[in-house]
Coordinates of C-alpha atoms in Angstrom, one line a residue:
Chain L
M41 CA 249.3 -29.8 76.3
T42 CA 250.9 -29.9 72.6
V43 CA 249.5 -33.4 72.3
L44 CA 246.1 -32.1 73.4
R45 CA 246.1 -29.3 70.9
W46 CA 247.1 -31.7 67.9
T47 CA 244.1 -34.1 68.7
N48 CA 241.9 -31.0 68.7
I49 CA 243.2 -30.0 65.3
F50 CA 242.5 -33.6 64.0
K51 CA 238.9 -33.4 65.5
Y52 CA 238.2 -30.2 63.8
A53 CA 239.6 -31.5 60.7
V54 CA 237.3 -34.4 60.7
L55 CA 234.4 -32.2 61.5
L56 CA 235.1 -29.6 58.9
A57 CA 235.6 -32.2 56.0
L58 CA 232.1 -33.7 57.2
A59 CA 230.6 -30.3 57.3
V60 CA 231.8 -29.5 53.8
V61 CA 230.2 -32.6 52.4
F62 CA 227.0 -32.1 54.3
L63 CA 226.7 -28.5 52.9
S64 CA 227.8 -29.3 49.4
P65 CA 224.0 -29.8 48.2
V66 CA 223.3 -26.5 49.8
Y67 CA 226.0 -24.9 47.7
V68 CA 224.7 -26.7 44.6
I69 CA 221.2 -25.6 45.1
I70 CA 221.9 -22.0 45.9
V71 CA 224.5 -21.4 43.0
T72 CA 222.5 -23.3 40.3
S73 CA 219.3 -21.5 41.4
L74 CA 220.8 -18.2 40.8
K75 CA 222.0 -18.8 37.2
P76 CA 220.4 -18.1 34.0
L77 CA 219.6 -21.0 31.8
E78 CA 222.7 -20.3 29.5
E79 CA 224.9 -20.7 32.3
V80 CA 223.7 -24.1 33.6
S81 CA 225.9 -26.8 32.2
L82 CA 227.2 -30.1 33.5
S83 CA 230.8 -29.2 33.4
T84 CA 230.1 -25.8 35.3
M85 CA 228.1 -27.2 38.2
W86 CA 230.3 -25.8 41.0
E87 CA 231.2 -22.4 39.4
L88 CA 229.6 -19.5 40.9
P89 CA 227.2 -17.4 38.6
S90 CA 228.5 -14.5 36.7
G91 CA 225.7 -12.5 38.3
I92 CA 222.9 -12.9 40.5
D93 CA 219.7 -13.9 38.6
F94 CA 216.3 -14.6 40.2
S95 CA 214.3 -15.6 37.0
S96 CA 214.7 -19.3 38.0
Y97 CA 212.8 -18.6 41.2
G98 CA 210.1 -16.7 39.3
R99 CA 209.5 -19.7 37.0
A100 CA 209.7 -22.1 39.8
F101 CA 207.2 -19.9 41.8
M102 CA 204.8 -20.0 39.0
E103 CA 204.7 -23.6 38.8
L104 CA 204.6 -24.4 42.4
A105 CA 202.6 -21.5 44.1
P106 CA 199.3 -23.3 43.8
N107 CA 200.6 -26.5 45.3
V108 CA 202.3 -24.7 47.9
M109 CA 198.9 -23.3 48.9
N110 CA 197.5 -26.6 48.9
S111 CA 200.3 -28.1 51.1
F112 CA 199.2 -25.2 53.7
Y113 CA 195.7 -26.0 53.5
L114 CA 196.8 -29.6 54.1
V115 CA 199.3 -29.2 56.8
I116 CA 197.6 -26.5 59.1
P117 CA 194.3 -28.5 59.8
A118 CA 195.9 -31.9 59.9
T119 CA 198.6 -30.7 62.4
L120 CA 196.0 -29.2 64.6
L121 CA 193.6 -32.0 64.6
S122 CA 196.2 -34.9 64.9
A123 CA 198.0 -32.5 67.9
L124 CA 194.4 -32.3 69.8
L125 CA 193.6 -35.9 69.4
G126 CA 197.2 -37.0 70.4
A127 CA 196.7 -34.8 73.7
M128 CA 193.4 -36.6 74.5
N129 CA 194.8 -40.0 73.9
G130 CA 198.0 -39.3 75.8
Y131 CA 196.2 -37.8 78.8
V132 CA 193.9 -40.8 79.0
L133 CA 196.9 -43.4 78.3
S134 CA 199.1 -41.8 81.0
K135 CA 196.8 -40.7 83.8
W136 CA 193.5 -42.8 83.6
K137 CA 195.2 -46.1 82.9
F138 CA 192.8 -49.1 82.8
K139 CA 193.2 -52.8 82.5
G140 CA 194.6 -53.4 78.7
S141 CA 195.4 -49.9 78.2
E142 CA 199.1 -50.7 77.7
L143 CA 198.1 -53.4 75.2
L144 CA 195.9 -51.0 73.2
F145 CA 198.5 -48.2 73.4
T146 CA 201.2 -50.9 71.9
L147 CA 198.5 -51.8 69.1
M148 CA 198.4 -48.2 68.3
L149 CA 201.9 -47.7 68.1
F150 CA 202.2 -50.5 65.5
G151 CA 200.4 -48.1 63.1
M152 CA 203.4 -45.8 63.4
F153 CA 205.8 -48.3 61.6
I154 CA 203.7 -50.0 59.0
P155 CA 204.6 -49.5 55.6
Y156 CA 201.7 -47.3 54.3
Q157 CA 201.8 -49.3 50.9
S158 CA 199.9 -52.0 53.2
I159 CA 196.8 -49.9 53.6
L160 CA 196.9 -47.9 50.4
I161 CA 194.6 -49.9 48.2
P162 CA 191.8 -50.0 50.8
L163 CA 192.2 -46.5 51.8
I164 CA 191.9 -45.2 48.2
Q165 CA 188.8 -47.4 47.9
F166 CA 187.4 -46.0 51.0
L167 CA 188.2 -42.3 50.1
R168 CA 186.4 -42.9 46.6
T169 CA 183.2 -44.2 48.5
I170 CA 183.1 -41.4 50.8
D171 CA 183.9 -39.0 48.0
L172 CA 187.1 -37.7 49.3
Y173 CA 189.4 -39.0 46.9
N174 CA 191.4 -36.4 45.1
T175 CA 190.7 -33.9 47.8
I176 CA 192.8 -32.1 50.3
W177 CA 190.2 -33.2 52.8
G178 CA 190.9 -36.8 52.0
L179 CA 194.6 -36.1 52.7
I180 CA 193.9 -34.2 55.9
L181 CA 191.8 -37.3 57.0
T182 CA 194.7 -40.0 56.1
H183 CA 197.3 -37.7 57.9
V184 CA 195.2 -37.2 61.2
V185 CA 194.6 -40.9 61.2
Y186 CA 198.3 -42.1 60.5
G187 CA 199.6 -39.5 62.8
L188 CA 197.5 -40.8 65.8
P189 CA 200.4 -43.3 66.9
I190 CA 203.1 -40.7 67.0
T191 CA 201.2 -38.0 68.4
T192 CA 199.8 -40.2 71.2
L193 CA 203.3 -41.5 72.0
M194 CA 204.5 -38.0 72.5
F195 CA 201.8 -36.7 74.6
R196 CA 201.7 -39.8 76.7
N197 CA 205.5 -39.4 77.3
F198 CA 205.1 -35.9 78.0
Y199 CA 202.1 -36.4 80.5
A200 CA 203.9 -39.2 82.2
S201 CA 206.4 -36.7 83.5
I202 CA 203.6 -34.7 85.0
P203 CA 203.4 -35.8 88.8
D204 CA 200.3 -38.0 89.7
T205 CA 200.2 -36.3 93.2
M206 CA 199.1 -33.0 91.2
I207 CA 196.1 -35.0 89.6
E208 CA 195.1 -36.4 93.2
A209 CA 195.4 -33.0 94.6
A210 CA 193.0 -31.8 92.0
K211 CA 190.5 -34.6 92.4
I212 CA 190.6 -33.7 96.0
D213 CA 189.8 -30.1 95.1
G214 CA 186.7 -31.6 93.2
A215 CA 188.1 -31.4 89.7
G216 CA 187.0 -34.1 87.2
F217 CA 188.4 -35.7 84.2
L218 CA 187.6 -32.7 81.8
G219 CA 188.7 -29.9 84.6
I220 CA 191.9 -31.8 85.1
F221 CA 192.6 -31.8 81.4
R222 CA 191.5 -28.3 80.6
R223 CA 193.1 -26.6 83.7
I224 CA 196.3 -28.6 84.3
M225 CA 197.2 -30.8 81.4
I226 CA 196.7 -28.5 78.8
P227 CA 198.5 -25.5 80.2
L228 CA 201.3 -27.6 81.4
S229 CA 201.8 -29.1 77.8
I230 CA 202.2 -26.1 75.8
T231 CA 205.6 -27.1 75.0
G232 CA 204.3 -30.5 74.1
F233 CA 201.9 -29.0 71.7
V234 CA 204.9 -26.9 70.0
V235 CA 207.0 -30.2 70.0
V236 CA 204.1 -32.2 68.3
A237 CA 202.9 -29.2 65.9
I238 CA 206.3 -28.7 64.6
W239 CA 206.8 -32.7 64.2
Q240 CA 203.5 -33.2 62.4
F241 CA 204.1 -29.9 60.3
T242 CA 207.4 -31.1 59.0
N243 CA 206.4 -34.9 58.2
I244 CA 203.0 -33.7 56.5
W245 CA 204.6 -31.1 54.5
N246 CA 207.4 -33.7 53.3
E247 CA 205.2 -36.7 52.9
F248 CA 205.1 -38.1 49.3
L249 CA 203.4 -41.4 49.0
F250 CA 199.8 -40.6 50.1
A251 CA 200.1 -37.2 48.4
V252 CA 200.9 -38.9 44.9
T253 CA 198.4 -41.7 45.3
I254 CA 195.4 -39.7 47.0
T255 CA 195.5 -36.5 44.8
N256 CA 196.1 -35.6 41.1
S257 CA 196.4 -32.4 39.4
D258 CA 194.8 -29.5 41.1
S259 CA 194.8 -30.7 44.6
Q260 CA 198.5 -32.0 44.8
P261 CA 200.7 -30.8 47.6
V262 CA 204.1 -29.3 46.7
M263 CA 206.1 -32.2 47.0
V264 CA 204.3 -34.1 44.0
A265 CA 204.5 -30.9 41.9
L266 CA 208.4 -30.6 42.7
Q267 CA 208.9 -34.3 41.7
N268 CA 206.6 -33.5 38.5
L269 CA 209.0 -30.5 37.8
S270 CA 212.1 -32.7 38.2
G271 CA 210.7 -35.5 36.4
S272 CA 209.5 -33.5 33.3
Q273 CA 211.5 -33.6 30.3
I274 CA 212.7 -30.1 30.3
V275 CA 216.1 -30.3 31.9
E276 CA 216.2 -26.6 33.4
W277 CA 217.7 -27.5 36.7
N278 CA 218.2 -24.1 37.5
V279 CA 214.5 -24.2 38.0
Q280 CA 214.6 -27.5 39.8
M281 CA 216.8 -26.4 42.4
A282 CA 215.0 -23.1 42.9
G283 CA 211.8 -25.3 43.2
A284 CA 213.5 -27.6 45.7
L285 CA 214.7 -24.4 48.0
L286 CA 211.1 -23.0 47.7
A287 CA 209.5 -26.4 48.6
A288 CA 211.8 -27.1 51.6
M289 CA 211.8 -23.5 52.7
P290 CA 208.8 -23.8 55.1
T291 CA 210.1 -26.7 57.0
L292 CA 213.7 -25.4 56.9
L293 CA 212.6 -22.1 58.4
V294 CA 210.9 -24.1 61.1
Y295 CA 214.0 -25.9 61.7
I296 CA 216.1 -22.8 61.8
L297 CA 213.8 -20.9 64.2
L298 CA 212.6 -23.7 66.4
G299 CA 215.2 -26.5 65.8
K300 CA 215.5 -27.0 69.5
Y301 CA 211.8 -28.1 69.6
F302 CA 212.3 -30.1 66.3
V303 CA 215.1 -32.2 67.9
R304 CA 213.0 -32.7 71.1
G305 CA 210.2 -34.1 68.8
L306 CA 212.8 -36.4 67.2
L307 CA 213.8 -37.8 70.5
A308 CA 210.2 -37.9 72.0
G309 CA 209.1 -40.0 69.0
S310 CA 211.8 -42.5 69.2
V311 CA 213.0 -42.8 72.9
K312 CA 210.3 -44.4 75.1
G313 CA 209.8 -42.3 78.4
Chain T
M24 CA 195.7 -50.8 92.7
A25 CA 193.2 -51.7 95.1
G26 CA 192.5 -48.2 96.2
K27 CA 192.0 -47.6 92.4
T28 CA 189.3 -50.0 92.0
V29 CA 187.3 -48.4 94.6
R30 CA 187.7 -44.8 93.3
R31 CA 186.9 -46.2 89.7
R32 CA 183.4 -47.1 90.9
R33 CA 182.9 -43.7 92.6
I34 CA 183.7 -41.7 89.5
T35 CA 182.0 -43.6 86.6
R36 CA 181.3 -40.3 84.9
D37 CA 184.8 -39.6 84.4
Q38 CA 185.5 -43.1 83.3
W39 CA 182.9 -42.5 80.4
T40 CA 184.5 -39.3 79.4
A41 CA 187.9 -41.0 79.3
A42 CA 186.6 -43.6 77.2
A43 CA 184.8 -41.1 75.0
F44 CA 188.3 -39.2 74.5
L45 CA 190.0 -42.4 73.4
A46 CA 187.3 -44.2 71.5
P47 CA 187.4 -42.2 68.2
S48 CA 191.2 -42.7 68.0
L49 CA 190.7 -46.5 68.8
I50 CA 188.0 -47.0 66.3
L51 CA 190.1 -45.2 63.5
I52 CA 193.1 -47.2 64.1
A53 CA 191.0 -50.5 64.3
V54 CA 189.7 -49.6 61.0
F55 CA 192.5 -47.7 59.1
V56 CA 195.3 -49.8 60.3
Y57 CA 194.1 -53.2 61.2
G58 CA 191.1 -53.5 58.9
F59 CA 192.7 -52.1 55.9
I60 CA 195.9 -54.4 56.3
S61 CA 193.2 -57.4 56.6
W62 CA 191.7 -56.0 53.3
T63 CA 194.9 -55.8 51.5
G64 CA 195.7 -59.5 52.7
Y65 CA 192.3 -60.3 51.2
V66 CA 193.1 -58.4 47.8
S67 CA 196.7 -60.3 47.7
F68 CA 194.9 -63.5 47.5
S69 CA 192.4 -62.4 44.8
N70 CA 192.6 -62.0 40.8
W71 CA 192.4 -58.3 40.8
N72 CA 195.0 -57.5 38.3
T73 CA 192.8 -55.5 36.1
L74 CA 191.2 -52.1 36.2
T75 CA 187.9 -53.4 37.5
P76 CA 188.0 -55.2 40.9
D77 CA 187.8 -59.0 40.8
F78 CA 187.8 -60.5 44.2
S79 CA 187.8 -64.3 43.0
F80 CA 190.2 -66.4 45.1
A81 CA 193.6 -66.7 43.3
G82 CA 195.2 -68.8 46.1
L83 CA 199.1 -67.9 46.4
S84 CA 199.5 -67.2 42.8
N85 CA 200.2 -63.6 43.3
Y86 CA 203.0 -64.5 45.8
L87 CA 204.3 -67.3 43.8
Y88 CA 204.6 -64.9 40.7
L89 CA 206.4 -62.5 42.7
F90 CA 209.0 -64.8 44.1
S91 CA 209.9 -66.0 40.6
D92 CA 209.8 -62.6 39.2
F93 CA 213.2 -61.1 37.9
R94 CA 212.0 -57.6 39.3
F95 CA 211.0 -58.6 42.6
Q96 CA 214.0 -60.8 43.1
A97 CA 216.1 -57.8 42.3
D98 CA 214.2 -55.7 44.7
L99 CA 214.6 -57.8 47.7
R100 CA 218.5 -58.0 46.8
N101 CA 218.7 -54.3 46.6
T102 CA 216.7 -53.7 49.9
L103 CA 219.1 -56.2 51.5
F104 CA 222.2 -54.4 50.5
F105 CA 220.5 -51.0 50.8
T106 CA 219.3 -51.8 54.6
L107 CA 222.8 -53.1 55.5
F108 CA 225.0 -50.3 54.1
F109 CA 222.4 -47.5 55.1
I110 CA 222.3 -48.7 58.9
G111 CA 225.9 -49.4 59.1
M112 CA 226.8 -45.9 57.7
V113 CA 224.0 -43.9 59.7
I114 CA 225.4 -45.6 63.0
V115 CA 229.0 -45.2 62.4
L116 CA 228.5 -41.5 61.3
G117 CA 225.9 -40.6 63.6
M118 CA 227.9 -42.1 66.8
G119 CA 231.4 -40.6 65.3
T120 CA 229.9 -37.3 65.0
A121 CA 228.3 -37.4 68.5
I122 CA 231.5 -38.5 70.2
L123 CA 233.3 -35.6 68.4
L124 CA 230.7 -33.1 69.3
D125 CA 230.5 -34.2 72.7
Q126 CA 234.2 -33.1 73.4
K127 CA 233.2 -29.5 74.5
L128 CA 234.9 -28.1 71.2
K129 CA 233.9 -24.5 70.4
G130 CA 231.5 -24.3 67.6
E131 CA 229.8 -27.6 68.5
S132 CA 226.4 -26.2 67.9
I133 CA 227.1 -25.0 64.5
F134 CA 228.5 -28.3 63.4
R135 CA 225.4 -30.1 65.1
N136 CA 223.1 -27.9 63.1
I137 CA 224.9 -28.6 59.8
F138 CA 224.5 -32.4 60.4
L139 CA 221.0 -32.0 61.6
F140 CA 219.3 -29.9 59.2
P141 CA 218.9 -32.3 56.3
M142 CA 216.3 -34.0 58.7
A143 CA 214.0 -31.1 58.2
L144 CA 214.0 -31.7 54.3
S145 CA 211.7 -34.2 52.2
F146 CA 213.1 -37.2 50.7
V147 CA 211.8 -35.6 47.5
V148 CA 214.1 -32.7 47.9
T149 CA 217.1 -34.9 48.8
G150 CA 216.3 -37.0 45.6
V151 CA 216.2 -34.1 43.4
V152 CA 219.5 -32.5 44.6
W153 CA 221.4 -35.8 44.9
Q154 CA 220.3 -37.0 41.5
W155 CA 222.7 -34.1 40.2
L156 CA 225.4 -34.4 42.6
L157 CA 225.8 -38.0 41.7
N158 CA 225.1 -37.7 38.1
P159 CA 228.2 -39.2 36.7
S160 CA 229.0 -36.4 34.1
T161 CA 229.1 -33.8 36.6
G162 CA 228.7 -33.3 40.5
F163 CA 231.3 -35.0 42.8
N164 CA 232.8 -36.6 39.8
Q165 CA 234.2 -33.2 38.8
F166 CA 236.4 -33.4 41.9
L167 CA 237.0 -37.2 41.7
G168 CA 238.3 -36.7 38.1
V169 CA 241.5 -35.2 39.9
F170 CA 242.2 -38.8 41.1
G171 CA 241.4 -40.2 38.2
I172 CA 238.2 -42.0 39.4
Q173 CA 235.0 -41.6 37.7
P174 CA 232.3 -43.9 39.5
R175 CA 229.2 -44.3 37.2
W176 CA 227.1 -44.0 40.6
Y177 CA 223.6 -44.8 40.3
T178 CA 223.9 -45.6 36.5
D179 CA 226.3 -48.6 37.3
T180 CA 225.0 -51.9 36.4
N181 CA 227.6 -53.9 38.0
I182 CA 226.9 -56.5 40.6
L183 CA 229.8 -56.9 42.7
A184 CA 230.7 -60.3 43.9
G185 CA 227.6 -61.5 41.8
F186 CA 226.6 -65.0 41.2
Q187 CA 223.6 -66.4 39.5
W188 CA 220.8 -67.0 42.2
G189 CA 217.1 -67.6 41.1
A190 CA 216.3 -65.2 38.1
I191 CA 218.7 -62.6 39.0
E192 CA 222.4 -62.1 39.6
F193 CA 222.9 -62.1 43.5
G194 CA 225.6 -59.8 44.8
L195 CA 226.1 -55.9 45.7
P196 CA 224.5 -53.8 43.2
V197 CA 226.8 -50.9 43.1
A198 CA 224.2 -48.5 41.7
I199 CA 222.3 -48.6 45.2
L200 CA 225.2 -47.3 47.1
A201 CA 224.4 -43.8 45.4
V202 CA 221.0 -44.0 47.0
V203 CA 222.6 -45.1 50.2
I204 CA 224.7 -41.9 50.3
A205 CA 222.0 -39.5 49.7
A206 CA 219.8 -41.5 52.5
V207 CA 222.7 -41.2 54.9
W208 CA 223.0 -37.6 54.2
Q209 CA 219.7 -37.2 55.2
M210 CA 219.1 -39.4 58.3
T211 CA 222.7 -39.2 60.0
G212 CA 221.3 -36.3 61.9
F213 CA 218.7 -38.4 63.4
S214 CA 221.3 -40.8 64.9
L215 CA 223.5 -38.2 65.9
A216 CA 220.6 -36.5 67.9
M217 CA 219.9 -39.7 69.6
Y218 CA 223.4 -40.5 70.5
L219 CA 224.2 -36.9 71.7
A220 CA 221.2 -37.4 74.1
G221 CA 222.3 -40.8 74.9
L222 CA 226.2 -39.4 75.7
R223 CA 224.5 -36.5 77.8
G224 CA 223.0 -39.2 80.0
I225 CA 226.1 -41.0 80.8
P226 CA 227.4 -39.6 84.0
E227 CA 230.9 -38.0 84.0
E228 CA 231.9 -40.0 87.1
L229 CA 231.8 -43.3 85.0
R230 CA 234.4 -42.1 82.7
E231 CA 236.4 -40.6 85.4
A232 CA 236.4 -43.8 87.3
A233 CA 237.5 -45.6 84.3
R234 CA 240.4 -43.1 83.7
V235 CA 241.4 -43.5 87.4
D236 CA 241.6 -47.2 86.7
G237 CA 244.2 -46.4 84.0
A238 CA 241.9 -46.8 81.0
S239 CA 243.4 -44.8 77.7
E240 CA 240.8 -42.5 76.1
G241 CA 240.1 -44.9 73.6
Q242 CA 239.4 -47.7 76.0
V243 CA 237.1 -45.4 77.8
Y244 CA 235.1 -45.2 74.8
R245 CA 235.2 -48.9 73.6
R246 CA 234.7 -50.3 77.1
V247 CA 232.4 -48.0 79.0
V248 CA 230.5 -45.3 76.5
I249 CA 229.7 -47.3 73.5
P250 CA 228.5 -50.4 75.5
M251 CA 226.3 -48.1 77.5
L252 CA 225.0 -46.6 74.4
M253 CA 223.6 -49.9 73.4
P254 CA 220.0 -49.2 73.9
I255 CA 220.1 -46.2 71.6
T256 CA 221.9 -48.3 68.9
V257 CA 219.2 -50.8 69.1
S258 CA 216.6 -48.0 68.7
V259 CA 218.4 -46.6 65.9
V260 CA 218.8 -49.9 64.1
I261 CA 215.0 -50.3 64.5
I262 CA 214.0 -47.0 63.2
M263 CA 216.4 -47.0 60.3
A264 CA 215.6 -50.5 59.3
H265 CA 212.0 -49.5 59.1
I266 CA 212.7 -46.5 57.0
S267 CA 214.8 -48.5 54.8
L268 CA 212.3 -51.4 54.1
K269 CA 209.5 -49.0 53.1
I270 CA 211.5 -46.5 51.2
F271 CA 209.9 -45.2 48.2
D272 CA 209.9 -41.3 47.8
L273 CA 214.0 -41.0 47.6
V274 CA 214.4 -43.7 44.9
Y275 CA 211.3 -42.6 43.0
A276 CA 212.6 -38.9 43.0
M277 CA 216.4 -39.7 42.6
T278 CA 216.8 -42.6 40.4
G279 CA 213.8 -44.6 39.5
S280 CA 214.1 -48.5 39.1
G281 CA 217.5 -48.1 37.0
A282 CA 218.5 -50.2 34.2
N283 CA 218.2 -54.1 35.0
F284 CA 216.3 -52.8 38.2
V285 CA 219.7 -52.2 40.0
T286 CA 218.1 -49.4 42.1
D287 CA 214.6 -50.6 42.2
V288 CA 212.8 -51.4 45.8
P289 CA 209.5 -52.9 46.6
G290 CA 208.0 -49.6 47.5
V291 CA 208.7 -48.3 43.9
Y292 CA 207.4 -51.9 42.2
M293 CA 204.3 -51.7 44.5
F294 CA 203.4 -48.2 43.3
E295 CA 204.2 -48.8 39.8
T296 CA 202.3 -52.1 39.4
T297 CA 199.5 -51.0 41.4
F298 CA 198.7 -47.3 40.3
R299 CA 200.5 -47.5 36.8
G300 CA 199.8 -51.1 36.0
N301 CA 196.5 -51.7 37.7
Y302 CA 197.8 -54.9 39.0
Y303 CA 196.2 -54.5 42.4
A304 CA 196.3 -58.1 43.8
Q305 CA 200.1 -58.2 43.0
G306 CA 200.7 -54.7 44.6
A307 CA 198.7 -55.8 47.5
A308 CA 201.0 -58.9 47.7
I309 CA 204.2 -56.7 47.6
A310 CA 202.7 -54.5 50.3
I311 CA 202.1 -57.6 52.5
I312 CA 205.5 -58.8 52.2
M313 CA 206.8 -55.4 53.1
L314 CA 204.6 -55.4 56.0
V315 CA 205.9 -58.9 57.1
L316 CA 209.6 -57.6 56.7
V317 CA 209.0 -54.4 58.8
A318 CA 207.1 -56.6 61.6
V319 CA 210.1 -58.8 61.9
F320 CA 211.8 -55.8 63.4
I321 CA 209.0 -54.0 65.0
V322 CA 206.9 -56.5 66.6
P323 CA 209.6 -57.8 69.3
Y324 CA 210.8 -54.4 69.9
L325 CA 207.3 -53.0 70.6
W326 CA 206.6 -56.3 72.8
Y327 CA 210.0 -55.8 74.5
N328 CA 209.3 -52.1 75.3
R329 CA 205.7 -52.9 76.5
K330 CA 207.1 -55.5 78.9
G331 CA 209.7 -52.8 80.0
E332 CA 206.8 -50.5 81.1
N333 CA 205.2 -52.9 83.1
R334 CA 208.2 -53.4 85.2

């Protein structure tokens, strides 16, 4: 019994040490962002602020607020559209398989893994020709298209778990393709929609490469603005830290409130069902 | 199967609707993925290294330039070591914490959430924060000073075990390890979640049986559990490899190219040469090389999984 207890203490010690390391960035973000500029110095990074000062949040908010709005204008339509298209594809590819559908699905999945650098130059040329370069709609289109493989994969795996007998029964009752989708698949996949939406929301919010190459100035999403804030010559890193926390807040809140679904999305997107 | 063919003829209208459901996405993927990749390939063989497009044929010259270029050679070296250390640490830490958390300890969910939350963050946020934590004059060095060590982290220009190879000194660039630490902090949660799911799928009877056969707790893991987690490990390696081969935002936000390009990666080079320098053809060539590197991992994986589904 004592041996058991010792191994438990050891396990806790390892976990605690790791947890401290994992949380240290959070500590630095919070402590630094609450300091006034005079108190920010390299040698006192780990020290608590003398008082709580929200002025860096004010500054960061002034800088980032328009870009935060851009991110919301981008993320909400892009998430909804890619979830809807993913559900439609997933339905066909799981319940209406045809000769070659598996191959088409694999060809589609490949799009999820490509480095986006390999499509970036033509994409920008294309967006320029259709006048969507440097617009939120251009980014929405981009994220919907390149989100298709993952949303299709998630819904396909999700729908594969709905028994075929249910579909057969509905067919016997006279339901067609659309009826089955509307009255059986969609109601049964509300959780699926939540999982996919959370996944897409987080990914599109956090994305940087498309954001920095497709938009400049006024239409830039928040991550580009945050990078500009930290890349600028003024080293007010209390403002940088406050900005980082503000920019991360929406996805962090989603994780805190709906973490279970976030992890399900992670597993659904990586482990084939 | 035979029954299906008969039914298919009877309900053609549904078949048409199904095609209409799938067609828009298939067309988009065909154009935006395969069409655009081909176009990038075409650009990479052109002379378009100015602001105005020039599609005259340049043969392999962009590729030949890159493979003799100091910066690109450094990028390949950095990517190799980044990938090795990043994948290794993500697997060891992810599997280790998953096994610890699978022991039915109290507070398991608190620890799990602490290790998982960085997954919800952007690489840009990670970069901004770790840039300060691994700044040699502050951050973790304030604690390490107690032990008399002051690593220079991402500002270190040393190449460990280096020897001249091509234009560069080949060896482990110490600075890249700082980027690895930040990336591991962010991605460990991913492998942890996958390993936890894997562990929960291993029936307790199997471990019990091994114990009855006289295996120690360590042997149960070495001989039974870890081998059974092999498919998960394969998935983690593939996913982490493709993340590390195309990494851009973390490096760009945290360190940039670094002195002597010690923290440069192809993603950053491609971005800067294309969109800051207007060397489009060169940028396209970098992108194609990145795609080939990723495809080496991904194509066999997808192919294997597809075969698995047909069984």
